[in-house]
């Protein structure tokens, strides 16, 4: 039976380029659409409220990677575990990875929402919210929190759907939610005049609809039958999924910690500069949202690689694993170079998309964006290589590489450099980190691919 599964599954037989296109393109579109949730909010808020509204969305931003962390912990972890089990021919066991992951994502989403509602004001203070931004941030966060269970479930379910060989449906989930969000943003903000509350309500509505689409898909899962028993969380299956999803989860948790430290640093050192505390926060928020667009493309490539690498590694098709990872890295490198050129050449035009501001705001913004993105052309390495190690069942390496950029390198630089350079130290910490993480990730990848199994020995 095991051999029949391996032969029948296209992940083990079809051309790597065909598979990469089939899984990566819908994943990229889905991730780009998903990134629109925050970017569109930033656009409409910037156009209607301006600088303080942009600063408010940046203050609330740490809740986004917190939710995505849970979604990836069980989404990518469950998908990787499922594909590895299927590659080994363990069909009956595989379904429990999907069911356990789906249930735990929603339950943990409810918990996160409750924490944010109960401790909203203390959390905003901890995030570094200036007094003049606080009213906008509080309204936005309290409404967005209501959608956290749906945000986590829909983001994670898209990976579980993709693992079933349905990347197009996964894309449709994200696309539908984003279109609803965009339409309602315009309606609630410009027609109804609801401001920050309207932007948050539009986001939550889109997330609910995407979640419902995911729940409907689970009733007709293709490769295995998901009965009710499969959705009762299993300790062993949950822990296995968490092990393979931890690197991606930690990456997002590190992003949350990074966002908090960055906001605090920008506010503190910005107040000591000619720019003040709100201008650096507003500009940083725009830069982060724009980076999400680039990240969406890179992570989309990475997600397209995951089922191919997991299945073929489980089936011991090491040549196909190696071919898939190199193809993915080449394509992601090309995308990174294009993104780098856009942000370096047109920083002012990008800022103007997100509303008006003072001359000081635009002067700081152009400088910040150019420095922030200066090594963006190297960014593709860390997300893809760390996820690759998790996909082939080596989560310790994946976790380590996920920690390198945000925790091991960037956080210390953010704490140390400003002591000597003030606000400029905060700004240059990111590009320095990007280059160091790039070198380390490729060093470990080369070491992995020199192992005997990849050489046909």
Short mmCIF file of C-alpha atoms in Angstrom, two decimals:
data_model
loop_
_atom_site.label_atom_id
_atom_site.label_comp_id
_atom_site.label_asym_id
_atom_site.label_seq_id
_atom_site.Cartn_x
_atom_site.Cartn_y
_atom_site.Cartn_z
CA UNK A 1 0.00 0.00 0.00
CA UNK A 2 2.86 2.37 0.83
CA UNK A 3 4.41 1.97 -2.61
CA UNK A 4 1.06 2.52 -4.31
CA UNK A 5 0.63 5.79 -2.47
CA UNK A 6 4.08 6.99 -3.50
CA UNK A 7 3.61 6.11 -7.17
CA UNK A 8 0.08 7.53 -7.37
CA UNK A 9 0.85 10.84 -5.69
CA UNK A 10 1.92 13.49 -8.24
CA UNK A 11 4.23 15.06 -5.65
CA UNK A 12 6.56 12.14 -6.24
CA UNK A 13 6.27 11.83 -10.01
CA UNK A 14 5.42 15.10 -11.79
CA UNK A 15 8.01 17.61 -12.98
CA UNK A 16 9.36 19.79 -10.16
CA UNK A 17 8.78 22.93 -12.23
CA UNK A 18 5.16 21.96 -12.86
CA UNK A 19 4.61 21.21 -9.18
CA UNK A 20 6.38 24.40 -8.10
CA UNK A 21 4.12 26.46 -10.36
CA UNK A 22 1.02 24.61 -9.21
CA UNK A 23 1.71 25.15 -5.52
CA UNK A 24 3.75 28.36 -5.44
CA UNK A 25 1.68 30.59 -7.73
CA UNK A 26 -1.62 30.16 -5.85
CA UNK A 27 0.32 30.43 -2.57
CA UNK A 28 1.90 33.71 -3.64
CA UNK A 29 -1.45 35.10 -4.73
CA UNK A 30 -3.03 33.92 -1.48
CA UNK A 31 -0.26 35.49 0.61
CA UNK A 32 -0.38 38.74 -1.37
CA UNK A 33 -4.11 38.89 -0.91
CA UNK A 34 -3.70 38.11 2.79
CA UNK A 35 -1.19 40.94 3.17
CA UNK A 36 -3.79 43.29 1.73
CA UNK A 37 -5.77 43.04 4.98
CA UNK A 38 -3.25 45.29 6.72
CA UNK A 39 -2.01 47.24 3.71
CA UNK A 40 -5.53 48.23 2.62
CA UNK A 41 -6.41 49.29 6.16
CA UNK A 42 -3.23 51.38 6.22
CA UNK A 43 -4.12 52.95 2.87
CA UNK A 44 -7.68 53.92 3.77
CA UNK A 45 -6.75 55.04 7.29
CA UNK A 46 -3.88 57.12 5.94
CA UNK A 47 -6.13 58.78 3.37
CA UNK A 48 -8.93 59.51 5.87
CA UNK A 49 -7.15 60.10 9.19
CA UNK A 50 -3.53 60.72 8.25
CA UNK A 51 -0.36 60.46 10.27
CA UNK A 52 -1.94 59.56 13.64
CA UNK A 53 -4.03 56.82 12.04
CA UNK A 54 -0.91 55.36 10.39
CA UNK A 55 0.86 55.43 13.74
CA UNK A 56 -2.12 53.69 15.43
CA UNK A 57 -2.10 50.74 13.02
CA UNK A 58 1.63 50.35 13.61
CA UNK A 59 1.12 50.27 17.37
CA UNK A 60 -1.51 47.51 17.05
CA UNK A 61 0.60 45.60 14.51
CA UNK A 62 2.26 43.23 17.06
CA UNK A 63 -1.09 41.43 17.41
CA UNK A 64 -0.85 40.40 13.74
CA UNK A 65 2.31 38.25 13.98
CA UNK A 66 0.99 36.87 17.29
CA UNK A 67 -2.06 35.50 15.46
CA UNK A 68 -0.07 34.39 12.43
CA UNK A 69 2.33 32.56 14.76
CA UNK A 70 -0.47 30.30 15.99
CA UNK A 71 -1.78 29.84 12.46
CA UNK A 72 1.64 28.75 11.20
CA UNK A 73 2.39 26.60 14.26
CA UNK A 74 -0.56 24.35 13.44
CA UNK A 75 -1.12 25.27 9.78
CA UNK A 76 2.34 24.62 8.38
CA UNK A 77 3.10 22.14 11.16
CA UNK A 78 -0.07 20.17 10.46
CA UNK A 79 0.43 20.36 6.69
CA UNK A 80 4.07 19.20 6.89
CA UNK A 81 3.16 16.34 9.24
CA UNK A 82 0.28 15.34 6.98
CA UNK A 83 2.42 15.32 3.81
CA UNK A 84 5.25 13.43 5.49
CA UNK A 85 2.77 10.81 6.74
CA UNK A 86 1.20 10.49 3.30
CA UNK A 87 4.65 10.15 1.71
CA UNK A 88 5.34 7.24 4.07
CA UNK A 89 2.00 5.65 3.23
CA UNK A 90 0.43 6.29 6.66
CA UNK A 91 -2.91 7.45 5.24
CA UNK A 92 -5.16 6.68 8.21
CA UNK A 93 -2.84 8.38 10.68
CA UNK A 94 -2.44 11.48 8.49
CA UNK A 95 -6.00 12.79 8.96
CA UNK A 96 -5.50 13.42 12.68
CA UNK A 97 -2.85 16.02 11.94
CA UNK A 98 -5.39 18.03 9.95
CA UNK A 99 -8.26 17.71 12.43
CA UNK A 100 -6.20 18.42 15.55
CA UNK A 101 -4.61 21.47 13.93
CA UNK A 102 -7.94 22.95 12.81
CA UNK A 103 -9.56 22.65 16.24
CA UNK A 104 -6.61 23.99 18.22
CA UNK A 105 -6.21 27.02 15.96
CA UNK A 106 -9.75 28.23 16.64
CA UNK A 107 -9.61 27.51 20.38
CA UNK A 108 -6.34 29.40 20.80
CA UNK A 109 -7.79 32.24 18.73
CA UNK A 110 -10.59 32.66 21.24
CA UNK A 111 -8.02 32.77 24.05
CA UNK A 112 -5.91 35.46 22.33
CA UNK A 113 -9.02 37.54 21.62
CA UNK A 114 -10.07 37.40 25.27
CA UNK A 115 -6.62 38.52 26.45
CA UNK A 116 -6.58 41.48 24.05
CA UNK A 117 -10.09 42.61 25.02
CA UNK A 118 -9.47 42.39 28.76
CA UNK A 119 -5.99 43.94 28.72
CA UNK A 120 -6.34 46.32 25.77
CA UNK A 121 -5.12 49.51 27.47
CA UNK A 122 -2.12 47.93 29.27
CA UNK A 123 -1.11 46.15 26.06
CA UNK A 124 -1.17 49.37 24.05
CA UNK A 125 0.99 51.07 26.66
CA UNK A 126 3.40 48.14 26.55
CA UNK A 127 3.49 48.39 22.74
CA UNK A 128 4.80 51.96 23.11
CA UNK A 129 1.67 53.90 22.17
CA UNK A 130 2.05 57.72 22.43
CA UNK A 131 -0.75 59.58 24.22
CA UNK A 132 -2.03 61.35 21.09
CA UNK A 133 -2.27 58.01 19.21
CA UNK A 134 -3.97 56.06 22.04
CA UNK A 135 -7.66 56.79 21.19
CA UNK A 136 -7.21 55.61 17.59
CA UNK A 137 -5.25 52.50 18.55
CA UNK A 138 -7.72 51.42 21.27
CA UNK A 139 -10.73 51.52 18.94
CA UNK A 140 -8.87 49.62 16.24
CA UNK A 141 -7.51 46.93 18.54
CA UNK A 142 -10.76 46.17 20.42
CA UNK A 143 -12.69 45.51 17.21
CA UNK A 144 -9.88 43.61 15.48
CA UNK A 145 -9.59 41.32 18.51
CA UNK A 146 -13.11 40.02 17.87
CA UNK A 147 -11.83 38.54 14.62
CA UNK A 148 -8.70 36.86 16.00
CA UNK A 149 -10.23 33.34 16.14
CA UNK A 150 -11.26 33.69 12.50
CA UNK A 151 -7.98 35.30 11.46
CA UNK A 152 -5.99 32.43 12.97
CA UNK A 153 -8.30 29.71 11.64
CA UNK A 154 -8.48 31.05 8.09
CA UNK A 155 -4.71 31.65 7.86
CA UNK A 156 -3.92 28.18 9.17
CA UNK A 157 -6.67 26.40 7.24
CA UNK A 158 -5.23 27.70 3.97
CA UNK A 159 -2.09 25.60 4.62
CA UNK A 160 -4.16 22.52 5.49
CA UNK A 161 -6.19 22.94 2.31
CA UNK A 162 -3.01 23.33 0.26
CA UNK A 163 -1.61 20.13 1.79
CA UNK A 164 -4.62 18.30 0.30
CA UNK A 165 -3.53 19.36 -3.17
CA UNK A 166 -5.96 22.28 -3.49
CA UNK A 167 -3.79 25.43 -3.65
CA UNK A 168 -6.37 27.15 -5.87
CA UNK A 169 -9.11 26.82 -3.25
CA UNK A 170 -6.68 28.10 -0.62
CA UNK A 171 -6.09 31.12 -2.83
CA UNK A 172 -9.83 31.66 -3.25
CA UNK A 173 -10.30 31.70 0.53
CA UNK A 174 -7.81 34.51 0.96
CA UNK A 175 -8.95 36.33 -2.15
CA UNK A 176 -12.60 36.34 -1.10
CA UNK A 177 -11.79 37.62 2.38
CA UNK A 178 -9.54 40.37 1.01
CA UNK A 179 -12.06 41.55 -1.59
CA UNK A 180 -14.74 41.78 1.10
CA UNK A 181 -12.29 43.73 3.28
CA UNK A 182 -11.43 46.21 0.52
CA UNK A 183 -15.06 46.83 -0.42
CA UNK A 184 -16.17 47.28 3.18
CA UNK A 185 -13.16 49.49 4.00
CA UNK A 186 -14.27 51.98 1.38
CA UNK A 187 -17.93 51.71 2.46
CA UNK A 188 -17.38 51.94 6.22
CA UNK A 189 -14.70 54.65 6.15
CA UNK A 190 -15.68 56.98 3.30
CA UNK A 191 -19.45 56.43 3.08
CA UNK A 192 -20.41 55.71 6.71
CA UNK A 193 -17.57 57.76 8.21
CA UNK A 194 -16.65 55.15 10.82
CA UNK A 195 -12.89 55.85 10.69
CA UNK A 196 -10.69 53.39 12.62
CA UNK A 197 -13.74 51.38 13.70
CA UNK A 198 -14.80 50.95 10.07
CA UNK A 199 -11.37 49.68 9.02
CA UNK A 200 -11.34 47.15 11.84
CA UNK A 201 -14.91 45.99 11.17
CA UNK A 202 -14.13 45.45 7.49
CA UNK A 203 -11.09 43.34 8.37
CA UNK A 204 -13.04 41.14 10.79
CA UNK A 205 -15.86 40.54 8.29
CA UNK A 206 -13.40 39.37 5.62
CA UNK A 207 -11.74 37.00 8.07
CA UNK A 208 -15.06 35.44 9.10
CA UNK A 209 -16.00 34.73 5.49
CA UNK A 210 -12.59 33.17 4.71
CA UNK A 211 -12.93 30.97 7.81
CA UNK A 212 -16.33 29.71 6.74
CA UNK A 213 -14.88 28.72 3.36
CA UNK A 214 -12.14 26.76 5.12
CA UNK A 215 -14.63 24.95 7.35
CA UNK A 216 -16.72 23.99 4.32
CA UNK A 217 -13.67 22.52 2.57
CA UNK A 218 -12.89 20.22 5.50
CA UNK A 219 -16.21 18.46 4.89
CA UNK A 220 -14.97 17.28 1.48
CA UNK A 221 -11.24 16.75 2.02
CA UNK A 222 -9.93 14.82 -1.00
CA UNK A 223 -7.04 12.60 0.06
CA UNK A 224 -8.43 11.42 3.41
CA UNK A 225 -11.88 11.40 5.03
CA UNK A 226 -12.10 13.84 7.94
CA UNK A 227 -14.69 12.43 10.31
CA UNK A 228 -15.68 14.13 13.58
CA UNK A 229 -13.22 11.98 15.53
CA UNK A 230 -10.34 13.50 13.57
CA UNK A 231 -11.19 16.96 14.96
CA UNK A 232 -10.80 15.88 18.58
CA UNK A 233 -7.31 17.14 19.44
CA UNK A 234 -4.80 14.33 19.78
CA UNK A 235 -1.83 15.03 22.03
CA UNK A 236 0.68 13.08 19.93
CA UNK A 237 -0.48 14.51 16.61
CA UNK A 238 -0.64 18.04 18.00
CA UNK A 239 2.89 17.81 19.42
CA UNK A 240 4.26 16.42 16.15
CA UNK A 241 2.62 19.22 14.19
CA UNK A 242 3.87 21.80 16.67
CA UNK A 243 7.39 20.44 16.32
CA UNK A 244 7.39 20.98 12.55
CA UNK A 245 5.58 24.31 12.78
CA UNK A 246 7.65 25.77 15.60
CA UNK A 247 10.26 27.43 13.38
CA UNK A 248 7.59 29.39 11.53
CA UNK A 249 5.79 30.16 14.79
CA UNK A 250 8.94 31.42 16.47
CA UNK A 251 9.70 33.52 13.41
CA UNK A 252 6.37 35.29 13.84
CA UNK A 253 6.68 35.59 17.62
CA UNK A 254 10.10 37.11 17.06
CA UNK A 255 8.49 39.55 14.64
CA UNK A 256 6.00 40.48 17.37
CA UNK A 257 8.78 41.07 19.89
CA UNK A 258 10.73 42.95 17.27
CA UNK A 259 7.75 45.17 16.43
CA UNK A 260 7.29 46.05 20.11
CA UNK A 261 10.97 46.86 20.65
CA UNK A 262 11.13 48.76 17.37
CA UNK A 263 8.06 50.85 18.23
CA UNK A 264 9.39 51.65 21.69
CA UNK A 265 12.79 52.57 20.27
CA UNK A 266 11.35 54.74 17.51
CA UNK A 267 9.09 56.53 19.97
CA UNK A 268 11.83 57.06 22.57
CA UNK A 269 14.69 58.08 20.30
CA UNK A 270 12.35 59.86 17.88
CA UNK A 271 11.21 62.11 20.74
CA UNK A 272 14.85 63.11 21.21
CA UNK A 273 15.21 64.06 17.56
CA UNK A 274 13.74 66.77 15.34
CA UNK A 275 11.16 64.27 14.05
CA UNK A 276 9.24 63.69 17.29
CA UNK A 277 7.69 60.40 18.46
CA UNK A 278 4.77 59.97 16.03
CA UNK A 279 6.56 60.58 12.69
CA UNK A 280 9.00 57.62 13.02
CA UNK A 281 6.12 55.40 14.19
CA UNK A 282 3.94 56.35 11.21
CA UNK A 283 6.74 55.83 8.67
CA UNK A 284 7.82 52.55 10.23
CA UNK A 285 4.23 51.32 10.02
CA UNK A 286 4.14 52.00 6.29
CA UNK A 287 7.54 50.34 5.77
CA UNK A 288 6.38 47.24 7.68
CA UNK A 289 3.18 46.98 5.65
CA UNK A 290 5.12 47.33 2.41
CA UNK A 291 7.57 44.69 3.61
CA UNK A 292 4.57 42.40 4.12
CA UNK A 293 3.98 42.55 0.37
CA UNK A 294 7.54 41.39 -0.30
CA UNK A 295 7.29 38.81 2.47
CA UNK A 296 4.05 37.52 0.94
CA UNK A 297 5.87 36.68 -2.29
CA UNK A 298 8.81 35.02 -0.51
CA UNK A 299 6.63 33.05 1.90
CA UNK A 300 4.40 32.07 -1.02
CA UNK A 301 7.42 30.50 -2.72
CA UNK A 302 8.32 28.84 0.58
CA UNK A 303 4.82 27.40 1.01
CA UNK A 304 4.91 26.10 -2.54
CA UNK A 305 8.13 24.26 -1.68
CA UNK A 306 6.78 22.71 1.56
CA UNK A 307 4.56 19.88 0.23
CA UNK A 308 7.07 18.99 -2.51
CA UNK A 309 10.03 18.84 -0.11
CA UNK A 310 8.08 17.06 2.66
CA UNK A 311 6.64 14.32 0.46
CA UNK A 312 9.81 13.61 -1.50
CA UNK A 313 12.02 13.62 1.58
CA UNK A 314 9.61 11.19 3.23
CA UNK A 315 9.70 9.07 0.05
CA UNK A 316 13.54 9.34 -0.10
CA UNK A 317 13.50 11.09 -3.48
CA UNK A 318 16.44 13.31 -2.52
CA UNK A 319 17.27 14.50 -6.03
CA UNK A 320 13.77 15.95 -6.30
CA UNK A 321 14.14 17.63 -2.91
CA UNK A 322 17.38 19.30 -4.00
CA UNK A 323 15.93 20.39 -7.33
CA UNK A 324 12.87 21.87 -5.64
CA UNK A 325 14.79 23.93 -3.09
CA UNK A 326 17.18 25.41 -5.67
CA UNK A 327 14.39 26.28 -8.07
CA UNK A 328 12.49 28.00 -5.27
CA UNK A 329 15.51 30.00 -4.14
CA UNK A 330 16.30 31.19 -7.67
CA UNK A 331 12.76 32.43 -8.23
CA UNK A 332 12.60 34.10 -4.82
CA UNK A 333 15.94 35.81 -5.44
CA UNK A 334 14.63 37.33 -8.68
CA UNK A 335 11.52 38.61 -6.89
CA UNK A 336 13.62 40.11 -4.09
CA UNK A 337 15.81 42.02 -6.53
CA UNK A 338 12.75 43.50 -8.26
CA UNK A 339 11.22 44.51 -4.93
CA UNK A 340 14.48 46.07 -3.77
CA UNK A 341 14.69 48.20 -6.93
CA UNK A 342 11.11 49.48 -6.53
CA UNK A 343 11.54 50.56 -2.91
CA UNK A 344 14.95 52.14 -3.48
CA UNK A 345 13.83 54.12 -6.54
CA UNK A 346 10.35 55.25 -5.49
CA UNK A 347 10.22 55.82 -1.69
CA UNK A 348 8.42 59.17 -1.93
CA UNK A 349 5.73 57.83 -4.23
CA UNK A 350 5.16 54.88 -1.86
CA UNK A 351 4.74 57.22 1.11
CA UNK A 352 2.28 59.41 -0.79
CA UNK A 353 0.02 56.40 -1.36
CA UNK A 354 -0.65 56.33 2.39
CA UNK A 355 -1.88 59.88 2.87
CA UNK A 356 -0.49 63.32 3.53
CA UNK A 357 2.01 64.59 6.08
CA UNK A 358 4.45 67.37 6.90
CA UNK A 359 7.69 68.04 5.04
CA UNK A 360 9.52 66.55 8.01
CA UNK A 361 7.41 63.39 7.73
CA UNK A 362 8.27 62.88 4.05
CA UNK A 363 11.94 63.76 4.52
CA UNK A 364 12.32 61.19 7.28
CA UNK A 365 10.20 58.67 5.38
CA UNK A 366 12.31 58.70 2.21
CA UNK A 367 15.51 58.25 4.20
CA UNK A 368 14.02 55.50 6.40
CA UNK A 369 12.64 53.43 3.53
CA UNK A 370 15.87 53.55 1.52
CA UNK A 371 17.99 52.44 4.46
CA UNK A 372 15.44 49.88 5.70
CA UNK A 373 15.33 48.13 2.30
CA UNK A 374 18.97 48.47 1.28
CA UNK A 375 19.68 44.71 1.66
CA UNK A 376 16.19 43.57 0.76
CA UNK A 377 17.62 41.64 -2.19
CA UNK A 378 19.05 39.13 0.34
CA UNK A 379 15.86 38.74 2.37
CA UNK A 380 14.58 35.66 0.53
CA UNK A 381 17.14 33.27 2.04
CA UNK A 382 16.09 33.07 5.68
CA UNK A 383 12.32 32.40 5.33
CA UNK A 384 12.76 29.76 2.62
CA UNK A 385 15.73 27.91 4.10
CA UNK A 386 14.35 27.83 7.66
CA UNK A 387 11.02 26.50 6.36
CA UNK A 388 12.85 23.97 4.18
CA UNK A 389 14.49 22.39 7.22
CA UNK A 390 11.13 22.16 8.99
CA UNK A 391 9.51 20.67 5.88
CA UNK A 392 12.02 17.82 5.76
CA UNK A 393 11.48 16.97 9.43
CA UNK A 394 14.45 18.87 10.93
CA UNK A 395 12.65 21.43 13.08
CA UNK A 396 15.64 22.23 15.33
CA UNK A 397 17.57 23.74 12.44
CA UNK A 398 14.42 25.46 11.22
CA UNK A 399 13.84 26.95 14.66
CA UNK A 400 17.44 28.12 14.95
CA UNK A 401 17.36 29.85 11.57
CA UNK A 402 14.00 31.43 12.39
CA UNK A 403 15.57 32.90 15.51
CA UNK A 404 18.65 34.27 13.79
CA UNK A 405 17.21 37.31 12.06
CA UNK A 406 14.74 38.70 14.58
CA UNK A 407 16.06 37.43 17.93
CA UNK A 408 19.73 36.50 17.77
CA UNK A 409 20.87 39.40 15.56
CA UNK A 410 18.29 42.17 15.22
CA UNK A 411 17.00 42.57 18.78
CA UNK A 412 20.50 43.00 20.28
CA UNK A 413 21.40 45.50 17.55
CA UNK A 414 18.20 47.46 18.23
CA UNK A 415 19.11 47.66 21.89
CA UNK A 416 22.82 48.46 21.49
CA UNK A 417 23.26 50.63 18.38
CA UNK A 418 20.86 53.43 19.48
CA UNK A 419 22.90 53.90 22.65
CA UNK A 420 25.71 55.24 20.46
CA UNK A 421 23.84 56.48 17.38
CA UNK A 422 20.38 57.45 18.63
CA UNK A 423 17.58 57.16 16.07
CA UNK A 424 20.08 56.35 13.30
CA UNK A 425 21.08 53.22 15.22
CA UNK A 426 17.48 52.02 15.17
CA UNK A 427 17.30 52.56 11.42
CA UNK A 428 20.50 50.75 10.37
CA UNK A 429 19.98 47.69 12.59
CA UNK A 430 17.65 45.95 10.10
CA UNK A 431 19.87 46.03 6.98
CA UNK A 432 22.89 44.83 8.96
CA UNK A 433 20.85 41.90 10.24
CA UNK A 434 19.54 40.99 6.79
CA UNK A 435 23.05 40.45 5.44
CA UNK A 436 24.29 38.40 8.42
CA UNK A 437 21.21 36.11 8.36
CA UNK A 438 21.60 35.57 4.61
CA UNK A 439 25.19 34.35 4.95
CA UNK A 440 24.39 32.01 7.84
CA UNK A 441 21.32 30.43 6.20
CA UNK A 442 23.13 29.57 2.98
CA UNK A 443 26.08 28.16 4.91
CA UNK A 444 23.78 25.67 6.66
CA UNK A 445 21.90 24.87 3.44
CA UNK A 446 25.13 24.00 1.62
CA UNK A 447 26.10 21.77 4.54
CA UNK A 448 22.75 19.94 4.37
CA UNK A 449 22.88 19.38 0.62
CA UNK A 450 26.39 17.89 0.86
CA UNK A 451 25.05 15.01 2.95
CA UNK A 452 25.54 11.56 1.32
CA UNK A 453 21.86 10.94 0.56
CA UNK A 454 21.73 14.03 -1.70
CA UNK A 455 24.81 12.80 -3.56
CA UNK A 456 23.23 9.43 -4.38
CA UNK A 457 25.52 7.55 -2.01
#
